[in-house]
Short mmCIF file of C-alpha atoms in Angstrom, two decimals:
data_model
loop_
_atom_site.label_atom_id
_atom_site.label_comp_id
_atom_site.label_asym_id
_atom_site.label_seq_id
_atom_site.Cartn_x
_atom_site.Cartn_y
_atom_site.Cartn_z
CA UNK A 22 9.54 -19.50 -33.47
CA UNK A 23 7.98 -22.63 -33.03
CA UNK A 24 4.24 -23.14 -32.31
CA UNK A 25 4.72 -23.53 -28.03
CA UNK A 26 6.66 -20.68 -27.91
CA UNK A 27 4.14 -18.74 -30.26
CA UNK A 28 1.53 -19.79 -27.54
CA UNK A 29 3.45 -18.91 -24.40
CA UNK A 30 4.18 -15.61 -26.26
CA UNK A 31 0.30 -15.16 -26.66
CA UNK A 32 -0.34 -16.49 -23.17
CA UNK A 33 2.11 -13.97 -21.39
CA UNK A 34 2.39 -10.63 -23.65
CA UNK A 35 0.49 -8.15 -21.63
CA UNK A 36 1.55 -9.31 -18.17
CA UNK A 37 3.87 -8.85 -15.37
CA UNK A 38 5.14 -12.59 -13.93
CA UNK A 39 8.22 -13.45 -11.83
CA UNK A 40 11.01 -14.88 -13.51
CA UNK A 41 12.81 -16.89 -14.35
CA UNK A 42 10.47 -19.11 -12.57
CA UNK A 43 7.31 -18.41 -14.82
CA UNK A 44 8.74 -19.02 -18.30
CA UNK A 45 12.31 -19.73 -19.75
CA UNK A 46 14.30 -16.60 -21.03
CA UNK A 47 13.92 -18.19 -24.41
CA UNK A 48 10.04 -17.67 -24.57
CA UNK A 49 10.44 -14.10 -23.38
CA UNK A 50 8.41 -12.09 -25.98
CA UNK A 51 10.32 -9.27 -27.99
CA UNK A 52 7.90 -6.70 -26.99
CA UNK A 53 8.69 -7.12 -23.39
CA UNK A 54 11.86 -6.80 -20.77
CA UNK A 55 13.15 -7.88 -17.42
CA UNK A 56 13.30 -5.84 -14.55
CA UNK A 57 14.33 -5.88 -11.02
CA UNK A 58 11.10 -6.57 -9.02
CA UNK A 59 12.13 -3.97 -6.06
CA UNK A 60 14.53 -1.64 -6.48
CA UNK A 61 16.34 1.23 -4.74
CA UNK A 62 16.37 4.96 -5.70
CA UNK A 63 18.91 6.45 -3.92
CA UNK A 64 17.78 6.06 -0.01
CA UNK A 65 13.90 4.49 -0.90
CA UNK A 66 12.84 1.58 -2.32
CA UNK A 67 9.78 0.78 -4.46
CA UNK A 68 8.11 -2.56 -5.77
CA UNK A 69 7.31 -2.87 -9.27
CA UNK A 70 4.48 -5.14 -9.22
CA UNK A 71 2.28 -3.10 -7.02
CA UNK A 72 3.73 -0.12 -7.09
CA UNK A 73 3.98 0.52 -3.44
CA UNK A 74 6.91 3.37 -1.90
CA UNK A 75 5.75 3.52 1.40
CA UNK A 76 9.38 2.23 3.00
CA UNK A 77 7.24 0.83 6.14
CA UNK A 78 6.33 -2.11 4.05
CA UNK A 79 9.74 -2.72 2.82
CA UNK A 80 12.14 -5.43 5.03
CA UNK A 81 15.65 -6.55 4.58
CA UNK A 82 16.92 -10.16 5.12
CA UNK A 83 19.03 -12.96 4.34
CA UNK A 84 17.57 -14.38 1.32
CA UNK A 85 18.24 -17.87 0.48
CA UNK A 86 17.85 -17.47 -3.58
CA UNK A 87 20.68 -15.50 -3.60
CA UNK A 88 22.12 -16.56 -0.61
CA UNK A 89 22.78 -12.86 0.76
CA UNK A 90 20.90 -9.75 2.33
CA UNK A 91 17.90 -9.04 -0.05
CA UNK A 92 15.12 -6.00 0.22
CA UNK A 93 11.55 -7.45 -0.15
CA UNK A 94 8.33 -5.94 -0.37
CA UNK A 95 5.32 -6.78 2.46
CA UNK A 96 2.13 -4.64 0.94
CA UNK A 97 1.93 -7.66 -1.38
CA UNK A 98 3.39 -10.53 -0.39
CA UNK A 99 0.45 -12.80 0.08
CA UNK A 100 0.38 -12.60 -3.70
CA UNK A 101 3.95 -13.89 -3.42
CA UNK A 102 7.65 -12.50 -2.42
CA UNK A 103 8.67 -9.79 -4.52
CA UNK A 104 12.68 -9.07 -3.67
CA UNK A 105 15.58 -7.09 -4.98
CA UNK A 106 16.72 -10.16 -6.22
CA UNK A 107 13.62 -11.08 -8.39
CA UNK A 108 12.91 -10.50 -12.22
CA UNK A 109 10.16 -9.00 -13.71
CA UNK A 110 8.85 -9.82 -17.25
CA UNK A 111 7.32 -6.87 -17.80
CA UNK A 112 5.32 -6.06 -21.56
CA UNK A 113 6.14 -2.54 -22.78
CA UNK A 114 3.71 -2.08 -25.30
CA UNK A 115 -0.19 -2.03 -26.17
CA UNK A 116 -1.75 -5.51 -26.12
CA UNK A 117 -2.23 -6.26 -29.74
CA UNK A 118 -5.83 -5.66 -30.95
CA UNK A 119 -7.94 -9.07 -32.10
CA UNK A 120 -10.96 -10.12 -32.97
CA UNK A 121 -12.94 -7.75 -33.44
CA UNK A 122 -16.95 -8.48 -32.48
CA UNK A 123 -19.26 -7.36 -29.92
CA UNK A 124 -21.11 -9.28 -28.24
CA UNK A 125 -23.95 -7.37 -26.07
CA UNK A 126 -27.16 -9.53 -25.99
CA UNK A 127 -29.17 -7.63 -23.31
CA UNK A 128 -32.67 -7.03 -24.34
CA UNK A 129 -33.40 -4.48 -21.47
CA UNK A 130 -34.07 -0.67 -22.06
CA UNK A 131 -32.75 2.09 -20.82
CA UNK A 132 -34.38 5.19 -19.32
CA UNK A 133 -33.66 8.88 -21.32
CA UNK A 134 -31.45 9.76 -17.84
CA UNK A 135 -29.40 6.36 -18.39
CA UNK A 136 -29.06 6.25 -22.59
CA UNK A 137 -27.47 9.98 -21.59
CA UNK A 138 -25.15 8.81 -19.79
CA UNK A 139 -24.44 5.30 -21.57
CA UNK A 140 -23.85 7.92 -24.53
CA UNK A 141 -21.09 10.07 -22.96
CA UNK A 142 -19.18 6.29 -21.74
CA UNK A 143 -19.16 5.85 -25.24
CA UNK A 144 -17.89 8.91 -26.31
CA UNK A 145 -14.85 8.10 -23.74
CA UNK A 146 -14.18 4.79 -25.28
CA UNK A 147 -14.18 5.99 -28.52
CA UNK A 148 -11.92 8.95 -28.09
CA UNK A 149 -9.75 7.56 -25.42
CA UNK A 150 -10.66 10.09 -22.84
CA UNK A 151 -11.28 9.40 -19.41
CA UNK A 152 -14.26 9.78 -17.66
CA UNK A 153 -16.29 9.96 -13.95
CA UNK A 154 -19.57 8.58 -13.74
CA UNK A 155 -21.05 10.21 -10.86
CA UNK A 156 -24.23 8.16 -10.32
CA UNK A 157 -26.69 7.72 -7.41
CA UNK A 158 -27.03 4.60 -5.69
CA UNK A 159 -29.60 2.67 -7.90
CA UNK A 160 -28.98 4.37 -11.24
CA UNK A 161 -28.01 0.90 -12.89
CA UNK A 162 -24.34 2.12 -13.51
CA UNK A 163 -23.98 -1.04 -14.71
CA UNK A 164 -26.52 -1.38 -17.37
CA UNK A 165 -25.14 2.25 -18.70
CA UNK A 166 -21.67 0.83 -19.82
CA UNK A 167 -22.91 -2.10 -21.61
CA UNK A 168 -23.23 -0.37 -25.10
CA UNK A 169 -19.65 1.11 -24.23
CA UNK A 170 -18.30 -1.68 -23.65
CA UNK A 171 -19.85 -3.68 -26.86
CA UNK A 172 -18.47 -0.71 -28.87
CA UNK A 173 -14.69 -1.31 -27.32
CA UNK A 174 -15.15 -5.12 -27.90
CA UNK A 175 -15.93 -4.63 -31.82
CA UNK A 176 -12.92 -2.14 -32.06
CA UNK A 177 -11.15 -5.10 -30.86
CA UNK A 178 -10.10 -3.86 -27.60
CA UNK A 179 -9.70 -6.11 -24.07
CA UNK A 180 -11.58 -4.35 -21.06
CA UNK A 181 -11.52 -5.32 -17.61
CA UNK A 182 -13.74 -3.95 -15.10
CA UNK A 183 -12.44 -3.62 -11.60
CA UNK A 184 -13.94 -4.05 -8.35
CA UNK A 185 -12.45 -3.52 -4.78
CA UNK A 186 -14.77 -6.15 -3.06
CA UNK A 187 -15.18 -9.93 -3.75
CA UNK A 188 -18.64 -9.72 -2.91
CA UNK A 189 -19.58 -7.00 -5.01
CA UNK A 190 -17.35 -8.68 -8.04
CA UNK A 191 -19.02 -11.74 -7.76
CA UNK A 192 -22.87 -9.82 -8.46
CA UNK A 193 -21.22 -8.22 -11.27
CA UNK A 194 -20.11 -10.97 -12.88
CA UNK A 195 -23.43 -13.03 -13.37
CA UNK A 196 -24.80 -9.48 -14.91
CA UNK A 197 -21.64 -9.18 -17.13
CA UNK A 198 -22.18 -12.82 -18.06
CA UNK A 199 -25.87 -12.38 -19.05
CA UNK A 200 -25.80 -9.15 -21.10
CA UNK A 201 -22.15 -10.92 -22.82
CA UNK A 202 -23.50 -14.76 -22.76
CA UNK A 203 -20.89 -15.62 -25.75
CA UNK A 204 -17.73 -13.17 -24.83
CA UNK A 205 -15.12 -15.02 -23.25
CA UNK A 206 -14.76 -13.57 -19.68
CA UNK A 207 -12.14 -14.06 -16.96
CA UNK A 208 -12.97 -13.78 -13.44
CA UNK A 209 -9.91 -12.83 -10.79
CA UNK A 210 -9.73 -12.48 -6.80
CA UNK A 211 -7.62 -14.54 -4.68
CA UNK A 212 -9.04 -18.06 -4.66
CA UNK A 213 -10.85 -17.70 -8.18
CA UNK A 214 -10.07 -20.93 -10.22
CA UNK A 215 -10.36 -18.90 -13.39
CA UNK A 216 -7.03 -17.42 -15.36
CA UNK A 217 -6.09 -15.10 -17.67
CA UNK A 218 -5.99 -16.46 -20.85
CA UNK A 219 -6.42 -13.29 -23.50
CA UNK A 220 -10.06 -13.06 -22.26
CA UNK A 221 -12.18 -10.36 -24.01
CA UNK A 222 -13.92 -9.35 -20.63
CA UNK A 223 -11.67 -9.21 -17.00
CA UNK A 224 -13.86 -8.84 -14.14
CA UNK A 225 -11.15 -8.41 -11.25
CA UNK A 226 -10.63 -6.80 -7.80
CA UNK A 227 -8.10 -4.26 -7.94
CA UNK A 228 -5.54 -6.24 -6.68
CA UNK A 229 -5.55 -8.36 -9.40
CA UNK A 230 -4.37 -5.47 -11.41
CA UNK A 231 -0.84 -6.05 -10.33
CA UNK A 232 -0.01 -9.40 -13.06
CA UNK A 233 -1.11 -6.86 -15.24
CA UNK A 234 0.69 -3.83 -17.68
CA UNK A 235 -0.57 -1.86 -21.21
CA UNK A 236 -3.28 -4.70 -21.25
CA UNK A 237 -6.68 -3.16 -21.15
CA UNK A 238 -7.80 -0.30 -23.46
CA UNK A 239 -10.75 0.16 -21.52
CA UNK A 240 -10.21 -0.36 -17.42
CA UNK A 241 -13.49 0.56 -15.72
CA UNK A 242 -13.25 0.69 -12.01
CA UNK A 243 -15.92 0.50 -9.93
CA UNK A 244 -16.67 2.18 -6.49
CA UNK A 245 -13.47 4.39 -6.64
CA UNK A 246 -14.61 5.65 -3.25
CA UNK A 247 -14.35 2.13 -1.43
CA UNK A 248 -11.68 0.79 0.53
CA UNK A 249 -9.43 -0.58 -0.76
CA UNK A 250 -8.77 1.57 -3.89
CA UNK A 251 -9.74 4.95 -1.59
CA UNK A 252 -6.96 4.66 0.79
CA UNK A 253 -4.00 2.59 -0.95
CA UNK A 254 -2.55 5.17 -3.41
CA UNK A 255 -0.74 2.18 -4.63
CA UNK A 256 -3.39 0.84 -6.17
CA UNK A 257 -3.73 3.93 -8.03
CA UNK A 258 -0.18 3.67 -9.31
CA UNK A 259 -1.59 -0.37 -10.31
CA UNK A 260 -4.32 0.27 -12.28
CA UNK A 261 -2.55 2.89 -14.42
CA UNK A 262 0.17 0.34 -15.49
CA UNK A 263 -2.93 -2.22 -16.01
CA UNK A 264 -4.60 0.07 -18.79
CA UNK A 265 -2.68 0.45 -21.94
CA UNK A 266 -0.87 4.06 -22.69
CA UNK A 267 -4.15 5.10 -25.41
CA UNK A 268 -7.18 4.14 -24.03
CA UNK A 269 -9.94 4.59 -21.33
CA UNK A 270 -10.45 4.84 -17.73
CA UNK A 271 -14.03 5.22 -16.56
CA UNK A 272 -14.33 5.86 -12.80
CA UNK A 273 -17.74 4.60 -11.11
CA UNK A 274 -19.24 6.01 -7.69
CA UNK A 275 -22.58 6.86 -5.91
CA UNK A 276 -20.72 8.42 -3.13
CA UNK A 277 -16.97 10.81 -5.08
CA UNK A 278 -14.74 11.94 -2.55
CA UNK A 279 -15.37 15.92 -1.46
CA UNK A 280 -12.63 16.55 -3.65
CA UNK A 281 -13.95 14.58 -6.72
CA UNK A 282 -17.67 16.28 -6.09
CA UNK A 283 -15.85 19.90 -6.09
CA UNK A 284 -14.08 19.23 -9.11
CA UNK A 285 -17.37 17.62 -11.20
CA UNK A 286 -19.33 20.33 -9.84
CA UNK A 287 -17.41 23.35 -11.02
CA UNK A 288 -16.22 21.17 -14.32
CA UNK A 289 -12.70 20.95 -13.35
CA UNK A 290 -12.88 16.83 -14.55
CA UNK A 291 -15.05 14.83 -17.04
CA UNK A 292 -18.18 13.73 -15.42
CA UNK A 293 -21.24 12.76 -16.32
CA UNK A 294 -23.82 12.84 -13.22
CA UNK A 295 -27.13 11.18 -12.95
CA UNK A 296 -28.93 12.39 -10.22
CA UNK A 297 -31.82 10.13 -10.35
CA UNK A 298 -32.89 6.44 -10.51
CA UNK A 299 -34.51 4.92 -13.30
CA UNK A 300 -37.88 5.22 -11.66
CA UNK A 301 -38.13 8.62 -11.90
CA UNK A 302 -38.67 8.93 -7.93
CA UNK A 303 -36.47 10.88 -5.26
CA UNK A 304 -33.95 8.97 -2.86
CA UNK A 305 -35.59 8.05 0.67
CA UNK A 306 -33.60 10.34 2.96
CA UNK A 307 -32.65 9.63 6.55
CA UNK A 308 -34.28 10.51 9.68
CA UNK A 309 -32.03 10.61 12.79
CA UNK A 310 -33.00 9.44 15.89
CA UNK A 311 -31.10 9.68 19.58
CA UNK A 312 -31.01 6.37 21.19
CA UNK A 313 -28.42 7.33 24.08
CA UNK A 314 -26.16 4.58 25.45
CA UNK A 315 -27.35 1.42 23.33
CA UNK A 316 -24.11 -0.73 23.36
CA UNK A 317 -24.66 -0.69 27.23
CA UNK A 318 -28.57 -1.30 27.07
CA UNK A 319 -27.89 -4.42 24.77
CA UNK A 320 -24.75 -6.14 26.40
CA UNK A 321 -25.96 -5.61 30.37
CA UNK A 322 -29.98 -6.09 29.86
CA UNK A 323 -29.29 -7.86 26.31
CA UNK A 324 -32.63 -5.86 24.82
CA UNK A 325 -32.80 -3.21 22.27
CA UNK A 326 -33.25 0.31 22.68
CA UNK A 327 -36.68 1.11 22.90
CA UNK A 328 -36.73 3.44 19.93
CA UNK A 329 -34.66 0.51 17.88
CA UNK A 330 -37.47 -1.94 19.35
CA UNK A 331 -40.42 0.02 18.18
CA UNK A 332 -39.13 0.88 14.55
CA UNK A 333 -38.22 -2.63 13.78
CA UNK A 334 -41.95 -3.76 15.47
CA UNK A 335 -44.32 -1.81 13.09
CA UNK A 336 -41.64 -2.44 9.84
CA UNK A 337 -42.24 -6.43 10.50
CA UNK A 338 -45.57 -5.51 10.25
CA UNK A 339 -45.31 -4.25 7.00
CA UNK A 340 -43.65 -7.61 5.52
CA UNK A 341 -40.41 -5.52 4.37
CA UNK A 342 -36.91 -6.92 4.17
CA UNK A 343 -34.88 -4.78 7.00
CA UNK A 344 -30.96 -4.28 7.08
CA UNK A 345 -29.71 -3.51 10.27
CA UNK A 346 -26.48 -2.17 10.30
CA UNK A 347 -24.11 -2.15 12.94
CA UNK A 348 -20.44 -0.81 13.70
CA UNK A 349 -18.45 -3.85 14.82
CA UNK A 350 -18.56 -7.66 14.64
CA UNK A 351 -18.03 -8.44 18.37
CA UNK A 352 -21.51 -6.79 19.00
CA UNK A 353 -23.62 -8.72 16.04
CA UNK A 354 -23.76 -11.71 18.07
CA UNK A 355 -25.86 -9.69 21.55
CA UNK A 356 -27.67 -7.97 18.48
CA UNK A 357 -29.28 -10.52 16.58
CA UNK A 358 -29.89 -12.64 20.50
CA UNK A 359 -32.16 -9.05 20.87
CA UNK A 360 -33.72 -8.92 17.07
CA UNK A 361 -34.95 -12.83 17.65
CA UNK A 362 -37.48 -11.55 20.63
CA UNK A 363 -39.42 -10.16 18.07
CA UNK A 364 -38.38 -12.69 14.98
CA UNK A 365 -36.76 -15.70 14.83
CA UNK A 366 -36.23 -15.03 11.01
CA UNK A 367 -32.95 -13.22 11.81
CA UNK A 368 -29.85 -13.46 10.89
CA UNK A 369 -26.36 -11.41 11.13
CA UNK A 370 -23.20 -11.53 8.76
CA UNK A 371 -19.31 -9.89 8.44
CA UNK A 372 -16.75 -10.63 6.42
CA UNK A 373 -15.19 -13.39 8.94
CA UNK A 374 -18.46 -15.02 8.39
CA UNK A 375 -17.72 -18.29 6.29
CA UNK A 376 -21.43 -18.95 5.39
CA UNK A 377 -22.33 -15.27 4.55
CA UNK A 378 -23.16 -15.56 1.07
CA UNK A 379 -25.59 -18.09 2.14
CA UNK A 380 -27.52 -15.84 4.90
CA UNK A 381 -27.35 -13.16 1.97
CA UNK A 382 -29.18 -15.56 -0.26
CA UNK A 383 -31.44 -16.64 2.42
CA UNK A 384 -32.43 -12.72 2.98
CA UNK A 385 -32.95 -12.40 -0.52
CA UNK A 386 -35.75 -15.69 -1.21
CA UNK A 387 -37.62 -14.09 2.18
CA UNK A 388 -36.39 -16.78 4.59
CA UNK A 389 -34.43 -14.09 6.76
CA UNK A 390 -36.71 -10.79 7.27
CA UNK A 391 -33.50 -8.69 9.60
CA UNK A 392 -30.22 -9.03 8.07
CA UNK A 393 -27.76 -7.69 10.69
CA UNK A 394 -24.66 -6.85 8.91
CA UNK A 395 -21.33 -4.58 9.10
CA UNK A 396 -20.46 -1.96 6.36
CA UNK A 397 -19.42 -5.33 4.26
CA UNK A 398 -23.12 -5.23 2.72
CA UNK A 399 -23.24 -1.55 2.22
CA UNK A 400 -22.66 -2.04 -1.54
CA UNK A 401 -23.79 -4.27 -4.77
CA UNK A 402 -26.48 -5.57 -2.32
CA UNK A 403 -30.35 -5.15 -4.14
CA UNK A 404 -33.33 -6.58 -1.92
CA UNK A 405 -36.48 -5.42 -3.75
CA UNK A 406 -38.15 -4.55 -0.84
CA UNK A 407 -36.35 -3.21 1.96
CA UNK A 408 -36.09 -0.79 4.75
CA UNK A 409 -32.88 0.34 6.51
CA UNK A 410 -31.40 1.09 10.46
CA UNK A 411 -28.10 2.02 10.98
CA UNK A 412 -27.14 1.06 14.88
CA UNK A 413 -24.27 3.65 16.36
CA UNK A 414 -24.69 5.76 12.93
CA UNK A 415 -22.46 8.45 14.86
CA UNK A 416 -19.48 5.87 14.96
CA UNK A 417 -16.35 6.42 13.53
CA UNK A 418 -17.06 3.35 10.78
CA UNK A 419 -19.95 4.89 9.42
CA UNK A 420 -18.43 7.55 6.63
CA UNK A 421 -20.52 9.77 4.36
CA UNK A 422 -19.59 7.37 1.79
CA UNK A 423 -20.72 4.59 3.94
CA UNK A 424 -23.91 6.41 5.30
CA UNK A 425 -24.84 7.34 1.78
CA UNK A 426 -24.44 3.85 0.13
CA UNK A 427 -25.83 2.57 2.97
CA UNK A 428 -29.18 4.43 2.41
CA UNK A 429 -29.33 3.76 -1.43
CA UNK A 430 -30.53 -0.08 -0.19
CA UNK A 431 -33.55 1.47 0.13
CA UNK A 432 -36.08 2.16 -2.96
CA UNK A 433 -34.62 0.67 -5.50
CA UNK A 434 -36.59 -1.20 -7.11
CA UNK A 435 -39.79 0.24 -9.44
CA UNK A 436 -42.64 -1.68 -7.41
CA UNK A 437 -41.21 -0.09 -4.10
CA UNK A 438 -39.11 3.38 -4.80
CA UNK A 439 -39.56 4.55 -1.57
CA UNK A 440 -38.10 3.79 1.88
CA UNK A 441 -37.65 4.02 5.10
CA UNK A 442 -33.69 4.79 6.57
CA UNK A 443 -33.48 5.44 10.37
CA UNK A 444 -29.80 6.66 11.88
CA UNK A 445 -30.54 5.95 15.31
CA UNK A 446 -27.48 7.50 17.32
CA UNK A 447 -25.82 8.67 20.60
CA UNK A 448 -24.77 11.74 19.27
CA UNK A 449 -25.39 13.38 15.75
CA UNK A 450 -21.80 13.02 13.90
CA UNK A 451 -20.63 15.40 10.79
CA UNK A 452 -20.43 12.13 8.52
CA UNK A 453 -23.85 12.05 9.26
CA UNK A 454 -25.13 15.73 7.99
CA UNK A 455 -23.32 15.30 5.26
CA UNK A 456 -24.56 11.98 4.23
CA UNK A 457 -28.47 13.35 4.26
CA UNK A 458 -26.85 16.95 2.87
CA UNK A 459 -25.99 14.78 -0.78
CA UNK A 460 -28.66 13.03 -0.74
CA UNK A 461 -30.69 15.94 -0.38
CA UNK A 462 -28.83 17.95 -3.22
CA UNK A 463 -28.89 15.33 -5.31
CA UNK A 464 -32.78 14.80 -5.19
CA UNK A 465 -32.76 18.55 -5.65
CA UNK A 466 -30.22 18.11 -8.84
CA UNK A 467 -32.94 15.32 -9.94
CA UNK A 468 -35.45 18.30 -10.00
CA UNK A 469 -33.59 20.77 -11.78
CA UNK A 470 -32.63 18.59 -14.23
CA UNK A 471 -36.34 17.53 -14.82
CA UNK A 472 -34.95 13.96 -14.45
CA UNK A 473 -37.41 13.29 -11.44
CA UNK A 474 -41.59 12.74 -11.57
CA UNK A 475 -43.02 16.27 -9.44
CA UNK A 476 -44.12 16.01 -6.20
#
């Protein structure tokens, strides 16, 4: 084999490409095989890149590769057109183990609560066991896997830690990159200039997950609870072809699903739990608070509800940061026209919003004190300051995963641990009970545990 093929070997072992127009059959490596990128089982079809089997995202037509009638798959085709007629390269086996070196340069400390937990993530790694990490908004989940994942680097192992929003991936990586300043890291999402090139450290959406098979040993995915990775079981189906066959999954969330907090609770599953942040103090729980009809008091008289009005008057006068959050984007625009009567430092954001990573950063130097936002800034979000309204908290949007990540904004950080969080409704909604009933139990867990300072 001669050095360029040696290189493309290197380059593509691990991953799942299109062929033949990715590499020539000559360069395949011996470890891997071709496949048929969709195929049929009997009456169903299924894609092989990401995994999907529901049939409503399957379509037949005339294809003009092959010039005849070809299946192809439509739950990823913006990442290009899988059909029956496509190949696969596909690796079967492990990615091979190299160089072997951590690389973990942080010089912060953890508390006794977090070095628990950062202990049990290591225990994971190094037994190839899976694992749930079941910690409260604020916990610094991240800074708990950063020995783990130092250990899995100097056992010569490639880990990728997965993310299901851009936003939130993009926060992650300048920590990854500052506690890892001399790891090579690769960071993926659709647009990302950055490719994989046998990087030590992956920091991906799950999407990204698809080009991917037996490549990580340890796959860390964050906010399992979060849309996308909640509701596509696909995705699912993705990242366990992404992680190699012995090895580590480590599951991240504030906010499990009821089934995942049944399970941890009655130690059905692996978990580790940390009730409490690093601070030592409880988590600011809600207070609900009727507002009636406010969609029709803002778009007809284009004011807020008094009880909104009053709240967000006697926070300015505090000098906090304040996220408003609101159900949909067609009202932020009659919303923030409202906020300005009582400060022209607002500002509102969604994902269609092309400049929203600049209003963020704006919010975050003190230039904007009311960020009105949708559920897009309900995670990986820190101000150190800040004080939280949820407008419509009884609408369908607003989950108890959304309600309860939502309130972790507030009292964060150790100069301000506490925090004001307002629901102000037109009807008190289940999602909502249940949002303050976790919080509540797990400030009570906190106690138990002796992981919280006494009242």
């Amino acid at each position: 084999m001669n050095q360029e093929t040696a290189q493309n070997q290197y380059q593509y072992v691990g991953r799942k490409l299109p062929y033949p127009q990715m590499m020539n059959p000559q360069e395949i490596p011996s470890t891997s095989k071709i496949i048929q990128a969709v195929q049929k089982n009997k009456t169903t079809y299924q894609c092989f890149r990401c995994g999907n089997r529901d049939q409503n995202y399957f379509y037949r037509t005339f294809c003009a590769k092959c010039s005849s009638m070809c299946t192809y798959c439509r739950k990823c085709i913006v990442m290009g057109k899988m059909t029956t007629c496509t190949r696969l390269i596909v690796n079967e086996l492990d990615m091979k183990k190299e160089d072997k070196r951590g690389g973990l340069e942080w010089e912060g400390k953890l508390s006794p609560q977090q070095k628990e937990a950062s202990l049990k993530v290591m225990e994971a790694v190094k037994g190839h066991t899976d694992l749930l990490l079941w910690a409260v908004c604020g916990a610094g989940k991240t800074e708990m896997l950063f020995e783990a994942i130092d250990v899995a680097l100097k056992e010569g192992k490639f880990v990728c830690i997965a993310t299901p929003r851009v936003d939130v991936l993009i926060e992650l990586t300048k920590r990854i990159q500052m506690a890892f300043p001399n790891t090579s890291i690769a960071t993926l999402y659709g647009g990302s200039e950055d490719k994989w090139d046998g990087q030590r450290i992956t920091i991906s959406t799950v999407h990204q997950l698809m080009n991917f098979r037996y490549t990580f040993h340890l796959l860390i995915i964050d906010e399992v609870d979060a849309f996308p990775y909640n509701i596509e079981e696909h995705l699912h189906w993705v990242a366990d072809e992404a992680r190699t066959k012995i090895g580590s999954t480590i599951q991240l969330t504030a906010t499990p699903s009821t089934k995942q907090q049944h399970l941890a609770l009655h130690q059905k599953i692996e978990c580790v739990m940390v009730p409490a942040r690093y601070h030592r103090q409880p988590l600011p729980v809600p207070d609900f608070q009727w507002i009636g009809n406010w969609r029709k008091t803002i778009q007809k008289n284009n004011k807020l509800p008094t009880p909104l009005m009053k709240w967000l008057q006697r926070i300015l006068k505090g000098n906090s940061s304040i996220f408003l959050f609101i159900p949909t984007i067609d009202i932020s625009s009659a919303v923030e026209e409202a906020v300005k009567k009582l400060t022209v430092k607002t500002s509102s954001v969604h994902s269609q919003d092309p400049l929203r990573h600049e209003k963020v950063s704006a919010f975050r130097k003190g230039d904007v004190s009311v960020l009105i936002t949708t559920t897009i800034l309900e995670r990986g979000v820190t101000i150190k300051n800040s004080q939280i309204a949820v407008l419509g908290s009884d609408e369908e949007i607003f989950t108890e995963s959304a309600l309860v990540q939502i309130s972790g904004r507030a009292g964060r950080h150790i100069d301000y641990p506490s925090g004001e969080i307002m629901f102000f409704h037109n009807g008190i909604s289940e999602e909502m009970v249940r949002a303050k009933k976790q919080i509540l139990q797990m400030n009570q867990i906190g106690f138990e545990k002796g992981w919280l300072d006494k009242k």
